[in-house]
Coordinates of C-alpha atoms in Angstrom, one line a residue:
X1 CA 34.7 -81.2 71.0
X2 CA 33.4 -79.4 73.4
X3 CA 35.7 -77.0 76.3
X4 CA 33.5 -77.2 79.6
X5 CA 33.7 -73.6 80.9
X6 CA 30.7 -74.0 83.2
X7 CA 31.3 -74.0 86.6
X8 CA 28.4 -76.7 87.8
X9 CA 29.4 -78.8 84.7
X10 CA 32.9 -78.6 86.0
X11 CA 31.9 -79.6 89.4
X12 CA 29.9 -82.6 88.3
X13 CA 32.5 -83.6 86.5
X14 CA 34.8 -83.7 89.5
X15 CA 32.1 -86.0 90.9
X16 CA 31.9 -88.3 88.0
X17 CA 35.5 -88.8 87.8
X18 CA 35.9 -90.4 91.3
X19 CA 33.6 -93.6 89.9
X20 CA 36.9 -94.3 87.8
X21 CA 39.4 -94.7 90.2
X22 CA 42.2 -94.6 89.9
X23 CA 42.8 -94.8 86.1
X24 CA 41.2 -91.1 85.8
X25 CA 43.8 -89.9 89.1
X26 CA 45.6 -87.4 86.8
X27 CA 42.6 -86.2 85.6
X28 CA 40.7 -85.7 88.5
X29 CA 43.5 -83.6 90.2
X30 CA 43.9 -81.2 87.4
X31 CA 40.0 -80.9 88.1
X32 CA 40.4 -80.5 91.5
X33 CA 42.6 -77.7 90.9
X34 CA 40.3 -75.9 88.2
X35 CA 37.1 -76.3 90.2
X36 CA 39.5 -74.3 93.9
X37 CA 40.7 -71.3 91.6
X38 CA 42.8 -72.6 88.7
X39 CA 46.1 -71.2 89.8
X40 CA 47.8 -72.9 86.6
X41 CA 45.4 -71.7 84.0
X42 CA 43.9 -74.8 82.8
X43 CA 40.5 -76.3 80.8
X44 CA 39.1 -79.2 80.6
X45 CA 38.3 -80.9 76.6
X46 CA 35.7 -83.6 76.2
X47 CA 34.0 -85.9 73.3
X48 CA 30.7 -85.0 74.7
X49 CA 28.6 -84.2 77.4
X50 CA 27.3 -85.4 79.6
X51 CA 27.7 -89.1 78.5
X52 CA 31.6 -88.1 77.6
X53 CA 33.6 -90.8 76.5
X54 CA 37.5 -89.2 76.4
X55 CA 38.4 -85.8 78.6
X56 CA 41.6 -84.0 78.3
X57 CA 42.8 -81.1 80.7
X58 CA 45.2 -78.9 79.0
X59 CA 46.7 -74.9 79.1
X60 CA 44.2 -72.5 78.6
X61 CA 44.5 -71.7 74.9
X62 CA 44.3 -67.4 75.5
X63 CA 46.8 -67.8 77.8
X64 CA 51.0 -67.1 75.4
X65 CA 52.6 -70.2 75.9
X66 CA 56.5 -71.2 75.1
X67 CA 56.2 -74.0 72.3
X68 CA 59.4 -74.9 73.7
X69 CA 58.4 -75.9 77.1
X70 CA 57.4 -79.4 77.8
X71 CA 56.7 -79.1 81.6
X72 CA 54.0 -76.3 81.2
X73 CA 52.5 -77.6 77.6
X74 CA 50.8 -80.5 80.0
X75 CA 48.1 -82.3 79.3
X76 CA 46.2 -85.2 81.5
X77 CA 43.9 -87.7 79.7
X78 CA 41.3 -90.4 81.1
X79 CA 39.1 -92.2 78.7
X80 CA 36.5 -94.6 78.5
X81 CA 36.4 -95.8 74.7
X82 CA 39.8 -95.4 73.2
X83 CA 38.5 -94.6 69.5
X84 CA 37.0 -91.7 71.0
X85 CA 40.2 -90.5 72.4
X86 CA 41.7 -90.8 69.5
X87 CA 39.2 -89.0 67.3
X88 CA 40.0 -85.9 70.4
X89 CA 43.7 -86.1 69.7
X90 CA 43.0 -85.9 66.2
X91 CA 40.7 -82.5 66.3
X92 CA 43.0 -79.8 65.6
X93 CA 41.3 -77.9 68.0
X94 CA 42.0 -79.8 70.8
X95 CA 45.9 -80.4 70.8
X96 CA 48.4 -78.2 69.6
X97 CA 50.7 -80.5 67.7
X98 CA 52.8 -77.4 66.8
X99 CA 54.4 -77.4 70.1
X100 CA 56.5 -79.6 72.6
X101 CA 53.8 -81.4 75.1
X102 CA 53.6 -83.7 77.0
X103 CA 50.5 -86.2 77.9
X104 CA 50.0 -88.0 81.4
X105 CA 47.8 -90.6 82.0
X106 CA 46.9 -94.2 83.6
X107 CA 45.8 -96.3 80.6
X108 CA 47.8 -98.1 78.3
X109 CA 46.1 -96.5 75.3
X110 CA 47.5 -93.4 75.5
X111 CA 51.0 -94.6 74.5
X112 CA 49.2 -96.7 71.7
X113 CA 47.9 -93.8 70.3
X114 CA 50.5 -91.4 70.5
X115 CA 52.4 -94.2 68.4
X116 CA 50.1 -94.6 66.3
X117 CA 49.7 -90.8 65.6
X118 CA 53.6 -89.8 65.3
X119 CA 54.1 -90.4 61.7
X120 CA 50.8 -88.7 60.6
X121 CA 51.2 -85.7 62.7
X122 CA 55.1 -85.5 62.2
X123 CA 56.3 -85.7 65.9
X124 CA 58.9 -87.6 67.6
X125 CA 57.3 -89.4 70.9
X126 CA 59.6 -90.4 74.0
X127 CA 57.5 -92.7 76.8
X128 CA 58.5 -92.7 80.4
X129 CA 56.6 -95.3 82.4
X130 CA 56.4 -95.5 86.6
X131 CA 54.7 -97.0 89.4
X132 CA 51.7 -94.9 90.7
X133 CA 51.0 -94.7 94.7
X134 CA 48.4 -93.2 96.8
X135 CA 47.9 -92.5 100.2
X136 CA 44.2 -93.2 100.4
X137 CA 43.6 -93.3 103.7
X138 CA 45.0 -90.4 105.5
X139 CA 44.7 -93.0 108.9
X140 CA 47.1 -94.8 107.7
X141 CA 49.8 -92.4 107.1
X142 CA 52.8 -92.6 110.4
X143 CA 53.1 -90.9 113.4
X144 CA 56.3 -89.3 112.4
X145 CA 57.8 -87.4 115.2
X146 CA 61.3 -86.8 114.5
X147 CA 63.2 -85.4 117.0
X148 CA 65.0 -82.5 114.7
X149 CA 68.3 -80.4 115.5
X150 CA 66.4 -76.9 116.8
X151 CA 68.4 -75.2 114.2
X152 CA 65.9 -76.9 111.6
X153 CA 62.7 -75.7 110.6
X154 CA 59.8 -78.0 109.0
X155 CA 58.4 -74.9 105.9
X156 CA 57.1 -74.7 102.6
X157 CA 58.8 -74.1 99.8
X158 CA 59.8 -70.4 98.3
X159 CA 60.5 -69.2 95.1
X160 CA 64.0 -68.5 95.7
X161 CA 64.4 -72.1 96.2
X162 CA 63.4 -73.0 92.3
X163 CA 67.1 -72.9 91.3
X164 CA 68.0 -75.7 93.7
X165 CA 65.3 -77.6 92.7
X166 CA 65.7 -77.6 88.9
X167 CA 69.5 -78.4 89.4
X168 CA 68.8 -81.7 91.6
X169 CA 66.1 -83.0 89.1
X170 CA 66.7 -85.5 87.0
X171 CA 64.4 -83.9 84.7
X172 CA 65.5 -80.3 85.1
X173 CA 68.8 -78.0 85.3
X174 CA 67.8 -75.8 82.7
X175 CA 65.7 -72.2 82.4
X176 CA 62.2 -73.6 81.6
X177 CA 62.4 -76.3 84.6
X178 CA 63.4 -73.7 86.9
X179 CA 60.9 -71.2 86.2
X180 CA 58.0 -74.2 85.7
X181 CA 59.2 -75.3 89.3
X182 CA 58.9 -71.8 90.5
X183 CA 55.4 -71.5 89.2
X184 CA 54.4 -74.9 91.2
X185 CA 56.2 -73.1 94.4
X186 CA 54.0 -70.2 94.1
X187 CA 50.7 -72.5 93.0
X188 CA 50.7 -75.8 95.4
X189 CA 51.0 -77.2 98.5
X190 CA 55.0 -77.9 99.3
X191 CA 57.6 -79.2 102.4
X192 CA 60.8 -78.7 103.1
X193 CA 63.1 -79.2 105.7
X194 CA 65.2 -75.7 106.3
X195 CA 68.9 -75.1 108.0
X196 CA 69.7 -71.9 110.2
X197 CA 70.1 -70.2 106.8
X198 CA 67.2 -70.9 105.3
X199 CA 68.5 -73.3 102.9
X200 CA 66.4 -76.4 101.9
X201 CA 67.7 -79.8 103.3
X202 CA 65.4 -82.0 101.9
X203 CA 61.7 -81.3 100.1
X204 CA 58.5 -82.5 97.9
X205 CA 56.2 -80.3 96.6
X206 CA 52.8 -80.9 94.4
X207 CA 52.3 -80.7 90.7
X208 CA 49.4 -79.1 88.3
X209 CA 48.0 -83.3 88.2
X210 CA 47.9 -82.4 91.6
X211 CA 50.6 -85.0 92.5
X212 CA 53.6 -85.3 94.7
X213 CA 56.5 -84.9 92.8
X214 CA 60.9 -84.5 92.9
X215 CA 61.2 -85.6 96.6
X216 CA 64.5 -85.1 97.5
X217 CA 67.2 -85.0 100.2
X218 CA 70.5 -83.7 100.0
X219 CA 73.2 -86.7 99.9
X220 CA 75.1 -85.1 103.0
X221 CA 71.9 -85.2 104.6
X222 CA 70.3 -88.2 104.1
X223 CA 69.1 -91.4 106.6
X224 CA 68.2 -89.2 109.2
X225 CA 64.8 -89.5 108.3
X226 CA 63.7 -86.1 106.9
X227 CA 62.6 -87.2 103.4
X228 CA 60.0 -89.6 105.7
X229 CA 58.7 -86.8 107.4
X230 CA 58.4 -84.4 104.7
X231 CA 56.8 -87.0 102.6
X232 CA 54.0 -87.8 105.2
X233 CA 53.7 -83.6 106.3
X234 CA 53.1 -83.4 102.6
X235 CA 50.3 -86.2 102.3
X236 CA 48.6 -84.8 105.6
X237 CA 48.4 -81.1 103.6
X238 CA 47.0 -82.7 100.7
X239 CA 44.2 -84.7 102.7
X240 CA 43.3 -81.8 104.4
X241 CA 42.8 -79.6 101.4
X242 CA 40.2 -82.6 100.0
X243 CA 42.7 -83.9 97.0
X244 CA 44.2 -87.3 97.0
X245 CA 47.7 -88.0 98.0
X246 CA 49.3 -89.3 94.7
X247 CA 52.5 -90.0 93.5
X248 CA 54.6 -92.0 91.2
X249 CA 57.9 -93.8 91.4
X250 CA 60.6 -95.7 89.0
X251 CA 60.7 -99.1 89.2
X252 CA 64.5 -99.4 90.0
X253 CA 64.6 -96.1 92.5
X254 CA 64.3 -98.7 95.7
X255 CA 65.3 -96.3 98.4
X256 CA 62.0 -94.0 97.3
X257 CA 60.1 -97.9 97.4
X258 CA 61.1 -98.4 100.3
X259 CA 60.3 -95.0 101.6
X260 CA 56.5 -95.6 100.6
X261 CA 56.2 -99.4 101.7
X262 CA 57.2 -97.4 105.3
X263 CA 54.3 -94.7 104.7
X264 CA 51.5 -97.4 104.0
X265 CA 51.4 -96.1 100.5
X266 CA 49.0 -98.5 97.9
X267 CA 51.3 -99.5 95.0
X268 CA 48.4 -99.4 92.2
X269 CA 48.0 -101.8 89.0
X270 CA 48.2 -99.3 86.3
X271 CA 51.3 -97.4 85.8
X272 CA 52.0 -94.2 84.9
X273 CA 52.6 -92.8 81.7
X274 CA 54.1 -89.5 80.6
X275 CA 55.1 -89.4 76.9
X276 CA 56.3 -86.1 75.7
X277 CA 55.7 -85.2 71.6
X278 CA 58.5 -83.2 69.6
X279 CA 57.7 -81.8 66.6
X280 CA 60.0 -83.5 63.5
X281 CA 63.2 -81.5 62.9
X282 CA 63.6 -80.3 59.3
X283 CA 66.8 -80.6 57.2
X284 CA 68.4 -77.6 56.6
X285 CA 71.6 -76.0 55.4
X286 CA 72.8 -72.5 55.8
X287 CA 75.4 -70.3 53.7
X288 CA 77.2 -66.8 54.6
X289 CA 78.0 -63.9 52.7
X290 CA 80.2 -60.7 54.1
X291 CA 79.5 -57.3 52.3
X292 CA 82.1 -56.1 54.3
X293 CA 83.9 -56.3 58.0
X294 CA 80.5 -54.8 59.5
X295 CA 77.9 -56.7 57.6
X296 CA 77.3 -60.3 57.3
X297 CA 74.0 -62.6 55.9
X298 CA 73.2 -66.0 56.9
X299 CA 70.7 -67.9 54.8
X300 CA 69.2 -71.0 56.2
X301 CA 67.5 -73.2 53.9
X302 CA 64.9 -75.8 54.5
X303 CA 63.4 -77.4 51.4
X304 CA 61.9 -74.5 48.7
X305 CA 62.1 -71.7 52.1
X306 CA 65.1 -69.7 52.5
X307 CA 65.3 -67.5 55.6
X308 CA 67.9 -64.8 56.0
X309 CA 69.3 -63.6 59.5
X310 CA 71.1 -60.1 59.9
X311 CA 74.3 -60.2 61.3
X312 CA 72.9 -59.6 64.5
X313 CA 70.9 -62.9 64.5
X314 CA 67.4 -61.4 63.7
X315 CA 65.3 -62.8 60.8
X316 CA 64.7 -60.8 57.9
X317 CA 62.0 -60.4 55.5
X318 CA 60.5 -63.7 56.9
X319 CA 58.0 -64.8 59.5
X320 CA 58.8 -68.3 60.9
X321 CA 55.9 -70.0 62.3
X322 CA 56.8 -74.0 61.8
X323 CA 58.2 -75.1 65.8
X324 CA 59.9 -77.8 64.3
X325 CA 62.0 -75.3 62.0
X326 CA 62.6 -72.5 65.1
X327 CA 63.8 -75.5 66.9
X328 CA 66.6 -76.2 64.3
X329 CA 66.9 -72.7 63.8
X330 CA 67.7 -72.0 67.1
X331 CA 70.1 -75.6 67.2
X332 CA 71.9 -73.3 64.3
X333 CA 71.9 -70.1 65.6
X334 CA 73.3 -71.1 68.8
X335 CA 76.4 -73.4 66.9
X336 CA 77.1 -69.9 65.0
X337 CA 77.1 -68.1 68.1
X338 CA 79.5 -70.0 69.4
X339 CA 81.9 -69.0 66.5
X340 CA 81.1 -66.1 66.7
X341 CA 80.4 -63.8 69.3
X342 CA 79.0 -60.7 67.3
X343 CA 75.9 -63.0 66.6
X344 CA 72.8 -62.7 69.1
X345 CA 69.7 -65.0 68.9
X346 CA 66.5 -63.2 69.0
X347 CA 63.1 -65.2 69.0
X348 CA 60.9 -64.1 66.5

């Protein structure tokens, strides 16, 4: 296993990945971002160099990460040989199996290997599949000339819009998602239609893999051409920066598929897969002891391990490093918090 840190090698990899379109698109987008300032702090792992058979892009290991944030803990994968990919994934230095994370790619073997390794790595696997689309030629994009209300503005998203985007995203409406979307807005191209108060009515943005995501128009402003305007403008913006204008859509999302066809999008033969890996949660029990009205201890038991919490919900005399145990502890302590308002959760 090798981590590619050399800028010359990374430039070479970017060119080499073009020979394997469309299967390499996700990794290609991530590598392009790495080679252009690396705003999302990614790095590249290969099984060998220069004749690599598997490549993974991942978050830089030296950065502090939230083990429960599968939005940011995201890997893109491309392989030439499935066995090489499996061996790379089995390497403990390649992937952090102790956290919730996702793998993205456009090859069937990604799902196959994740399901094969799920039991040995003690993780649950959730697989989602989508149709992959690309606007390969900017000249085929429609010439959108929408006569908008003069009070409306075509602009870029702002970090203050992250809350609205999180609430309206099918994968969102939680603090980690909102933070992730705010980071995307700061790092990558986006387009939106704003009303006269600066409030977004329609938008789309780009993720860490140079993919157009979360195209959305508020229900009361649909059927006015805003989605087509936003999507076309963002695709042209990506092309002007040298990026492929790629996206994905659920097969059941007929309105979006109709929109993409009207934009002359190319529907790729290979589906896009997102595989979320979540460590197993061990069975826990708990008991409480009350010494007085001002002091309470709670003991959480996992097999032969017992973790003691004080009355503030802080772990006493024990440092929990296992992410699956942390997940269960947080669930349990949240339940206790609902029962007793004096309890507080403190991550350790």
